Tab-separated table of C-alpha atoms and ligand atoms in Angstrom:
chain	number	residue	atom	x	y	z
A	1	MET	CA	-41.251	26.648	120.285
A	2	SER	CA	-38.828	27.783	117.563
A	3	GLY	CA	-37.581	24.181	117.416
A	4	GLN	CA	-41.137	22.990	116.783
A	5	ILE	CA	-41.622	25.457	114.003
A	6	SER	CA	-38.461	24.318	112.266
A	7	ASN	CA	-39.500	20.703	112.616
A	8	LEU	CA	-42.772	21.481	110.992
A	9	THR	CA	-41.005	23.399	108.243
A	10	GLU	CA	-38.943	20.325	107.440
A	11	GLY	CA	-42.018	18.201	106.604
A	12	LYS	CA	-42.875	17.771	103.002
A	13	LYS	CA	-46.131	19.428	101.797
A	14	ILE	CA	-48.659	16.850	100.584
A	15	LEU	CA	-51.712	19.109	100.205
A	16	ASP	CA	-51.768	22.612	98.869
A	17	VAL	CA	-55.177	24.300	98.705
A	18	GLN	CA	-55.312	27.611	96.661
A	19	GLY	CA	-58.183	30.071	96.467
A	20	LEU	CA	-60.771	27.397	97.311
A	21	THR	CA	-64.273	28.855	97.078
A	22	LYS	CA	-67.718	27.384	97.373
A	23	HIS	CA	-70.815	29.503	96.786
A	24	PHE	CA	-74.142	27.794	97.108
A	25	GLU	CA	-76.910	29.274	94.964
A	26	ILE	CA	-80.080	30.481	96.760
A	27	THR	CA	-82.935	29.906	94.339
A	28	LYS	CA	-86.470	31.305	94.514
A	29	GLY	CA	-89.758	30.398	92.951
A	30	ILE	CA	-90.709	27.487	90.707
A	31	VAL	CA	-88.423	28.597	87.882
A	32	LYS	CA	-85.533	28.468	90.494
A	33	ARG	CA	-84.321	31.950	89.842
A	34	VAL	CA	-80.972	32.561	91.510
A	35	ALA	CA	-81.637	35.078	94.213
A	36	GLY	CA	-78.215	35.166	95.852
A	37	HIS	CA	-75.290	33.106	96.999
A	38	VAL	CA	-74.164	31.613	100.221
A	39	ARG	CA	-70.373	32.147	100.425
A	40	ALA	CA	-69.796	29.031	102.533
A	41	VAL	CA	-66.023	28.923	101.616
A	42	ASP	CA	-64.421	32.042	100.395
A	43	ASP	CA	-60.881	32.076	98.870
A	44	VAL	CA	-59.194	29.658	101.294
A	45	ASN	CA	-55.547	28.979	101.099
A	46	LEU	CA	-53.739	26.383	103.225
A	47	TYR	CA	-51.348	23.526	103.113
A	48	VAL	CA	-50.755	20.347	105.034
A	49	LYS	CA	-47.422	18.557	105.512
A	50	ALA	CA	-46.781	14.786	105.699
A	51	GLY	CA	-47.447	13.435	109.205
A	52	GLU	CA	-49.037	16.653	110.586
A	53	THR	CA	-52.408	17.690	111.861
A	54	LEU	CA	-53.908	20.971	110.694
A	55	SER	CA	-56.964	21.738	112.721
A	56	ILE	CA	-59.760	23.955	111.445
A	57	VAL	CA	-61.888	25.625	114.141
A	58	GLY	CA	-64.705	28.141	114.203
A	59	GLU	CA	-68.319	28.373	115.381
A	60	SER	CA	-71.035	26.359	113.715
A	61	GLY	CA	-71.856	27.748	110.217
A	62	CYS	CA	-68.390	29.123	109.512
A	63	GLY	CA	-67.918	26.763	106.515
A	64	LYS	CA	-65.660	24.055	108.012
A	65	THR	CA	-67.574	21.054	106.751
A	66	THR	CA	-68.059	22.604	103.334
A	67	LEU	CA	-64.322	23.271	103.111
A	68	GLY	CA	-63.565	19.571	104.126
A	69	ARG	CA	-66.104	18.328	101.583
A	70	CYS	CA	-64.604	20.424	98.799
A	71	ILE	CA	-61.072	19.192	99.652
A	72	VAL	CA	-62.224	15.447	99.295
A	73	ARG	CA	-64.345	16.308	96.258
A	74	ALA	CA	-67.541	15.206	98.058
A	75	ILE	CA	-68.951	18.418	96.529
A	76	GLU	CA	-67.738	20.520	93.593
A	77	PRO	CA	-65.974	23.779	94.590
A	78	THR	CA	-66.956	26.877	92.721
A	79	ARG	CA	-63.334	27.633	92.031
A	80	GLY	CA	-59.766	27.057	93.391
A	81	GLN	CA	-57.309	24.254	93.454
A	82	VAL	CA	-56.810	21.264	95.743
A	83	ASN	CA	-53.320	20.045	94.889
A	84	LEU	CA	-52.377	16.681	96.355
A	85	LEU	CA	-48.985	15.045	96.110
A	86	VAL	CA	-49.634	11.570	94.727
A	87	ASP	CA	-46.600	9.284	94.061
A	88	ASP	CA	-44.338	12.368	94.139
A	89	LYS	CA	-46.430	14.209	91.503
A	90	TRP	CA	-48.821	17.123	92.177
A	91	VAL	CA	-52.393	16.627	90.950
A	92	ASP	CA	-55.198	19.139	91.219
A	93	LEU	CA	-58.100	17.140	92.512
A	94	THR	CA	-60.596	19.714	91.212
A	95	SER	CA	-59.536	19.035	87.648
A	96	LEU	CA	-59.850	15.230	87.771
A	97	LYS	CA	-62.751	13.382	86.298
A	98	GLY	CA	-64.026	9.861	86.004
A	99	LYS	CA	-61.364	7.196	86.238
A	100	GLU	CA	-58.633	9.576	87.277
A	101	LEU	CA	-60.662	10.981	90.191
A	102	ARG	CA	-61.608	7.457	91.178
A	103	ALA	CA	-57.903	6.410	91.148
A	104	ALA	CA	-56.963	9.435	93.326
A	105	ARG	CA	-59.675	8.734	95.959
A	106	ARG	CA	-57.738	5.966	97.651
A	107	HIS	CA	-55.213	8.619	98.789
A	108	PHE	CA	-57.647	10.593	101.023
A	109	HIS	CA	-60.694	9.952	103.056
A	110	MET	CA	-63.201	11.938	105.143
A	111	ILE	CA	-64.635	10.718	108.479
A	112	PHE	CA	-67.890	12.398	109.297
A	113	GLN	CA	-69.271	13.756	112.539
A	114	ASP	CA	-72.048	11.500	113.586
A	115	PRO	CA	-70.952	7.869	114.177
A	116	TYR	CA	-74.637	6.871	114.318
A	117	SER	CA	-75.769	8.146	110.894
A	118	SER	CA	-72.511	7.823	108.902
A	119	LEU	CA	-72.409	3.995	108.960
A	120	ASP	CA	-75.017	2.090	106.827
A	121	PRO	CA	-77.198	0.160	109.363
A	122	ARG	CA	-77.845	-2.657	106.869
A	123	MET	CA	-74.192	-3.479	106.238
A	124	THR	CA	-71.964	-5.601	108.410
A	125	VAL	CA	-68.680	-4.195	109.729
A	126	LEU	CA	-66.908	-6.406	107.159
A	127	ASP	CA	-68.795	-4.864	104.306
A	128	ILE	CA	-68.570	-1.288	105.616
A	129	VAL	CA	-64.790	-1.452	106.041
A	130	LYS	CA	-64.312	-3.465	102.829
A	131	GLU	CA	-66.305	-1.119	100.608
A	132	PRO	CA	-63.493	1.422	99.856
A	133	LEU	CA	-61.099	-1.461	99.020
A	134	VAL	CA	-63.634	-2.854	96.511
A	135	TYR	CA	-64.549	0.563	95.147
A	136	ASN	CA	-60.871	1.351	94.524
A	137	LYS	CA	-60.335	-2.179	93.099
A	138	LEU	CA	-57.495	-2.846	95.570
A	139	ALA	CA	-58.622	-6.252	96.801
A	140	GLN	CA	-61.585	-8.595	96.912
A	141	GLY	CA	-62.728	-11.897	98.470
A	142	ASN	CA	-60.446	-13.386	101.148
A	143	GLU	CA	-57.647	-10.954	100.484
A	144	ALA	CA	-60.042	-8.050	101.246
A	145	ARG	CA	-61.309	-9.832	104.342
A	146	ASP	CA	-57.765	-10.232	105.641
A	147	ILE	CA	-56.961	-6.576	105.046
A	148	VAL	CA	-60.164	-5.621	106.835
A	149	LEU	CA	-59.361	-7.902	109.751
A	150	GLU	CA	-55.820	-6.446	109.990
A	151	THR	CA	-57.227	-2.922	109.925
A	152	LEU	CA	-59.906	-3.616	112.570
A	153	LYS	CA	-57.074	-4.843	114.923
A	154	VAL	CA	-55.150	-1.653	114.349
A	155	VAL	CA	-58.115	0.390	115.609
A	156	GLY	CA	-58.755	-1.920	118.564
A	157	LEU	CA	-61.590	-4.044	117.171
A	158	GLU	CA	-61.651	-7.875	116.805
A	159	GLU	CA	-62.485	-10.698	114.450
A	160	ASN	CA	-65.786	-11.417	116.108
A	161	HIS	CA	-66.912	-7.851	115.196
A	162	LEU	CA	-66.755	-8.531	111.437
A	163	ARG	CA	-70.173	-10.007	111.023
A	164	ARG	CA	-71.991	-7.513	113.304
A	165	TYR	CA	-74.123	-4.570	112.324
A	166	PRO	CA	-73.445	-0.938	113.441
A	167	HIS	CA	-76.377	-0.984	115.954
A	168	ALA	CA	-74.513	-3.434	118.146
A	169	PHE	CA	-71.743	-0.965	118.897
A	170	SER	CA	-71.299	2.071	121.156
A	171	GLY	CA	-70.520	5.500	119.782
A	172	GLY	CA	-66.768	5.163	120.423
A	173	GLN	CA	-66.687	1.752	118.759
A	174	ARG	CA	-68.620	3.124	115.768
A	175	GLN	CA	-66.078	5.824	115.378
A	176	ARG	CA	-63.371	3.093	115.391
A	177	ILE	CA	-65.250	1.411	112.620
A	178	GLY	CA	-65.292	4.689	110.683
A	179	ILE	CA	-61.562	5.116	111.246
A	180	ALA	CA	-60.909	1.510	110.020
A	181	ARG	CA	-62.888	2.296	106.852
A	182	SER	CA	-60.791	5.435	106.326
A	183	LEU	CA	-57.583	3.547	106.805
A	184	VAL	CA	-58.178	0.482	104.770
A	185	CYS	CA	-56.825	1.878	101.423
A	186	ASN	CA	-53.757	3.165	103.154
A	187	PRO	CA	-54.393	6.934	102.465
A	188	GLN	CA	-52.058	9.808	103.149
A	189	LEU	CA	-54.651	12.361	104.160
A	190	ILE	CA	-57.638	11.929	106.406
A	191	VAL	CA	-60.205	14.743	106.996
A	192	CYS	CA	-61.898	14.253	110.340
A	193	ASP	CA	-65.041	16.403	110.605
A	194	GLU	CA	-66.057	16.807	114.252
A	195	SER	CA	-65.133	13.107	114.587
A	196	VAL	CA	-65.243	13.183	118.370
A	197	SER	CA	-67.781	15.916	119.073
A	198	ALA	CA	-70.617	13.480	119.588
A	199	LEU	CA	-68.690	11.329	122.094
A	200	ASP	CA	-68.388	11.443	125.839
A	201	VAL	CA	-65.249	13.137	127.092
A	202	SER	CA	-63.441	9.911	128.183
A	203	ILE	CA	-64.250	8.242	124.878
A	204	GLN	CA	-63.141	11.414	123.005
A	205	ALA	CA	-59.732	11.081	124.665
A	206	GLN	CA	-59.419	7.464	123.619
A	207	ILE	CA	-60.250	8.218	120.025
A	208	LEU	CA	-57.925	11.201	119.898
A	209	ASN	CA	-55.106	9.022	121.300
A	210	LEU	CA	-55.856	6.332	118.701
A	211	LEU	CA	-55.730	8.943	115.909
A	212	LYS	CA	-52.365	10.208	117.260
A	213	ASP	CA	-50.923	6.756	117.451
A	214	LEU	CA	-52.067	5.945	113.907
A	215	GLN	CA	-50.632	9.136	112.678
A	216	ARG	CA	-47.218	8.358	114.185
A	217	ASP	CA	-47.186	4.754	112.942
A	218	LEU	CA	-48.520	5.436	109.411
A	219	ASN	CA	-47.131	8.988	108.831
A	220	LEU	CA	-50.765	10.228	108.219
A	221	SER	CA	-51.779	13.767	107.626
A	222	TYR	CA	-54.953	15.026	109.236
A	223	ILE	CA	-57.240	17.935	108.700
A	224	PHE	CA	-59.069	17.988	111.958
A	225	ILE	CA	-62.293	20.014	112.030
A	226	ALA	CA	-63.793	20.990	115.341
A	227	HIS	CA	-65.915	23.829	116.809
A	228	ASP	CA	-64.199	23.459	120.193
A	229	LEU	CA	-60.621	24.573	120.669
A	230	ALA	CA	-60.181	22.473	123.819
A	231	VAL	CA	-60.547	19.289	121.665
A	232	VAL	CA	-57.893	20.247	119.215
A	233	GLU	CA	-55.272	21.501	121.662
A	234	HIS	CA	-53.395	18.296	122.009
A	235	ILE	CA	-53.791	16.896	118.503
A	236	SER	CA	-52.902	19.936	116.369
A	237	ASP	CA	-49.515	20.873	114.951
A	238	ARG	CA	-50.997	23.950	113.223
A	239	LEU	CA	-54.355	25.600	113.605
A	240	ALA	CA	-56.576	27.560	111.213
A	241	VAL	CA	-59.385	29.698	112.578
A	242	MET	CA	-62.355	30.142	110.237
A	243	TYR	CA	-64.953	32.875	110.214
A	244	VAL	CA	-67.772	33.184	107.589
A	245	GLY	CA	-66.020	31.130	104.889
A	246	LYS	CA	-62.594	32.722	105.361
A	247	ILE	CA	-59.550	31.700	107.364
A	248	VAL	CA	-58.814	34.585	109.639
A	249	GLU	CA	-55.689	33.197	111.410
A	250	LEU	CA	-53.365	30.275	110.820
A	251	ALA	CA	-50.190	29.360	112.730
A	252	ASN	CA	-48.378	26.806	114.799
A	253	SER	CA	-50.926	25.532	117.378
A	254	ASP	CA	-48.749	26.554	120.412
A	255	GLU	CA	-48.275	30.036	118.914
A	256	ILE	CA	-52.060	30.436	118.514
A	257	PHE	CA	-52.718	29.259	122.026
A	258	SER	CA	-50.137	31.561	123.542
A	259	HIS	CA	-50.163	34.538	121.222
A	260	PRO	CA	-53.372	34.885	119.259
A	261	ARG	CA	-53.321	37.698	116.797
A	262	HIS	CA	-56.944	37.821	115.669
A	263	PRO	CA	-59.780	39.053	118.032
A	264	TYR	CA	-61.930	36.124	116.962
A	265	THR	CA	-59.195	33.682	118.026
A	266	GLU	CA	-58.874	35.471	121.295
A	267	ALA	CA	-62.645	35.078	121.945
A	268	LEU	CA	-62.647	31.366	121.083
A	269	LEU	CA	-59.629	30.842	123.349
A	270	SER	CA	-61.401	32.629	126.257
A	271	ALA	CA	-64.055	29.977	126.160
A	272	VAL	CA	-61.628	27.102	126.696
A	273	PRO	CA	-61.674	25.825	130.284
A	274	GLN	CA	-58.405	26.614	132.105
A	275	PRO	CA	-56.626	23.497	133.465
A	276	ASP	CA	-55.338	25.558	136.358
A	277	PRO	CA	-58.210	26.740	138.540
A	278	THR	CA	-56.159	29.519	140.200
A	279	ARG	CA	-55.825	31.128	136.851
A	280	LYS	CA	-59.044	32.810	136.068
A	281	SER	CA	-59.890	33.438	132.398
A	282	GLU	CA	-62.329	36.035	131.484
A	283	ARG	CA	-64.617	34.620	128.929
A	284	ILE	CA	-65.299	36.983	126.066
A	285	ILE	CA	-68.926	36.827	125.165
A	286	LEU	CA	-69.254	37.752	121.541
A	287	PRO	CA	-72.275	39.846	120.716
A	288	GLY	CA	-74.651	38.536	118.043
A	289	GLU	CA	-74.148	35.473	115.876
A	290	VAL	CA	-71.981	34.352	113.012
A	291	ALA	CA	-72.647	36.741	110.173
A	292	ASN	CA	-74.887	35.502	107.395
A	293	PRO	CA	-72.696	34.175	104.551
A	294	ALA	CA	-75.390	35.122	102.057
A	295	ASN	CA	-75.099	38.708	103.104
A	296	PRO	CA	-71.833	39.331	104.906
A	297	PRO	CA	-71.025	42.690	106.450
A	298	SER	CA	-68.795	45.298	104.821
A	299	GLY	CA	-64.999	45.451	105.439
A	300	CYS	CA	-63.806	42.763	107.842
A	301	TYR	CA	-66.700	40.226	108.264
A	302	PHE	CA	-65.963	40.023	111.985
A	303	HIS	CA	-66.297	43.831	112.655
A	304	PRO	CA	-69.891	43.851	114.025
A	305	ARG	CA	-68.799	41.489	116.827
A	306	CYS	CA	-65.260	42.642	117.350
A	307	LEU	CA	-64.350	44.428	120.585
A	308	TYR	CA	-61.526	46.381	118.823
A	309	ALA	CA	-63.241	47.355	115.588
A	310	THR	CA	-62.511	50.785	114.103
A	311	GLU	CA	-63.781	52.744	111.050
A	312	GLU	CA	-61.136	51.044	108.873
A	313	CYS	CA	-62.554	47.576	109.875
A	314	ARG	CA	-66.020	48.651	108.763
A	315	LYS	CA	-64.777	49.805	105.347
A	316	GLU	CA	-61.742	47.827	104.287
A	317	THR	CA	-61.303	44.136	103.862
A	318	PRO	CA	-58.202	43.147	105.804
A	319	GLN	CA	-55.380	41.446	103.848
A	320	TRP	CA	-54.071	38.028	104.643
A	321	ARG	CA	-50.538	38.494	105.738
A	322	GLU	CA	-47.640	36.869	107.590
A	323	VAL	CA	-47.040	38.600	110.930
A	324	ALA	CA	-44.416	36.219	112.237
A	325	PRO	CA	-42.733	33.168	110.625
A	326	GLU	CA	-45.569	30.905	109.424
A	327	HIS	CA	-48.154	32.970	111.426
A	328	TYR	CA	-50.799	34.386	109.114
A	329	VAL	CA	-53.661	36.686	110.051
A	330	ALA	CA	-56.326	38.867	108.415
A	331	CYS	CA	-56.788	41.742	110.833
A	332	HIS	CA	-56.077	45.479	110.285
A	333	HIS	CA	-54.888	45.814	113.923
A	334	ALA	CA	-52.874	42.594	114.396
A	335	ASP	CA	-49.662	44.572	114.958
A	336	GLN	CA	-51.081	46.852	117.636
A	337	LEU	CA	-53.404	44.608	119.623
A	338	GLN	CA	-52.134	42.823	122.733
A	339	LEU	CA	-54.509	39.832	122.752
A	340	LYS	CA	-54.797	37.351	125.510
A	341	GLY	CA	-53.817	33.773	124.905
A	342	MET	CA	-54.077	30.766	127.223
A	343	ILE	CA	-50.534	29.996	128.291
B	1	LIG	N1	-75.943	22.398	100.509
B	1	LIG	C1	-76.046	23.680	100.953
B	1	LIG	N2	-76.797	24.622	100.412
B	1	LIG	C2	-76.878	25.900	100.803
B	1	LIG	N3	-76.160	26.348	101.885
B	1	LIG	C3	-75.436	25.477	102.518
B	1	LIG	C4	-75.281	24.109	102.100
B	1	LIG	N4	-74.328	23.413	102.939
B	1	LIG	C5	-73.983	24.423	103.792
B	1	LIG	N5	-74.585	25.583	103.579
B	1	LIG	C6	-74.362	26.838	104.300
B	1	LIG	O1	-72.968	27.131	104.237
B	1	LIG	C7	-72.570	27.749	105.511
B	1	LIG	C8	-71.400	26.898	106.062
B	1	LIG	O2	-71.943	25.598	106.474
B	1	LIG	P1	-71.037	24.434	107.000
B	1	LIG	O3	-69.868	24.224	106.090
B	1	LIG	O4	-71.870	23.258	107.352
B	1	LIG	O5	-70.406	25.093	108.346
B	1	LIG	P2	-69.808	24.443	109.670
B	1	LIG	O6	-69.327	23.022	109.343
B	1	LIG	O7	-68.619	25.271	110.070
B	1	LIG	O8	-70.825	24.382	110.722
B	1	LIG	C9	-73.827	27.722	106.431
B	1	LIG	O9	-74.328	29.038	106.307
B	1	LIG	C10	-74.694	26.721	105.772
B	1	LIG	O10	-76.080	27.064	106.086
B	2	LIG	MG1	-69.769	21.202	110.239
């Protein structure tokens, strides 16, 4: 494992997110008085290296999609920085406007969850995959068509698919179209938001393998968002666990699976089916639901559901700290707890 950590350390950072925060306003009445804020993403720090996959996991409502959308500037963050290495220079995507932002967009792309609603049903595959090329003014006409065809082949589709509409394809093929669209401008970072969650298990495996092959061949970096740890186990280099807008634990993926340091991570891991049926895992059923991000609990946001919470957890916000090399956690008791991993 230490070998793997040092390999990861060698990779060059291409994305560095600092203090990223997104608060949605809750408005009331016809004058739209601001009645509160949903802290969907709350002071997130993370980085991604060239050619690696950072997965982001957590229950529904934890802020994963909002974080992904802020990173690709699909929505405006409330504050924070999204620094991307473009042609060996750092640019803060949150500070870009107009033409500059448009020019930066070719370097990253987000693939959305639902392969049925994310492709425009009135456009042919050619037009869907070509659109980012035209938007970014990288190619048009026959040249664009040739690039689209080449990209379709890379994701396992064929020339005769060019003129068809999305409804003619299965879920897995639609996700391949989505992947082709994300690749066509030759980006360095792809954010995959629950990109395989809607697919059958066998198709999931095919798409995950395709993503891995593409990563190896094109040195792509992925931020891979999922609510299910079983899905990310084989694709992740590092893993971030999110709870109510905050990252509560982040480390090398093997390290998280074998030695989780946050009680929330332990609970998520206990829900992953064990490949070896002789090894029984005891599923930790968390009481209650994800805390309301418009009105989070005091102290550690996880304390009302935590099996190990103490008075300190109810009162004090835990600091984000490094407990082992490149292993970060926000839990008061991370040093004392002996939590159960999977391996
Ligand atoms: N446009 C929005 N306006 C208000 N609240 C939102 C908006 N989008 C998301 N939220 C809220 O932000 C929180 C995080 O949502 P989301 O990022 O979709 O979580 P996840 O992807 O982890 O399920 C949720 O409480 C959700 O209701
Ligand atoms: Mg989501």
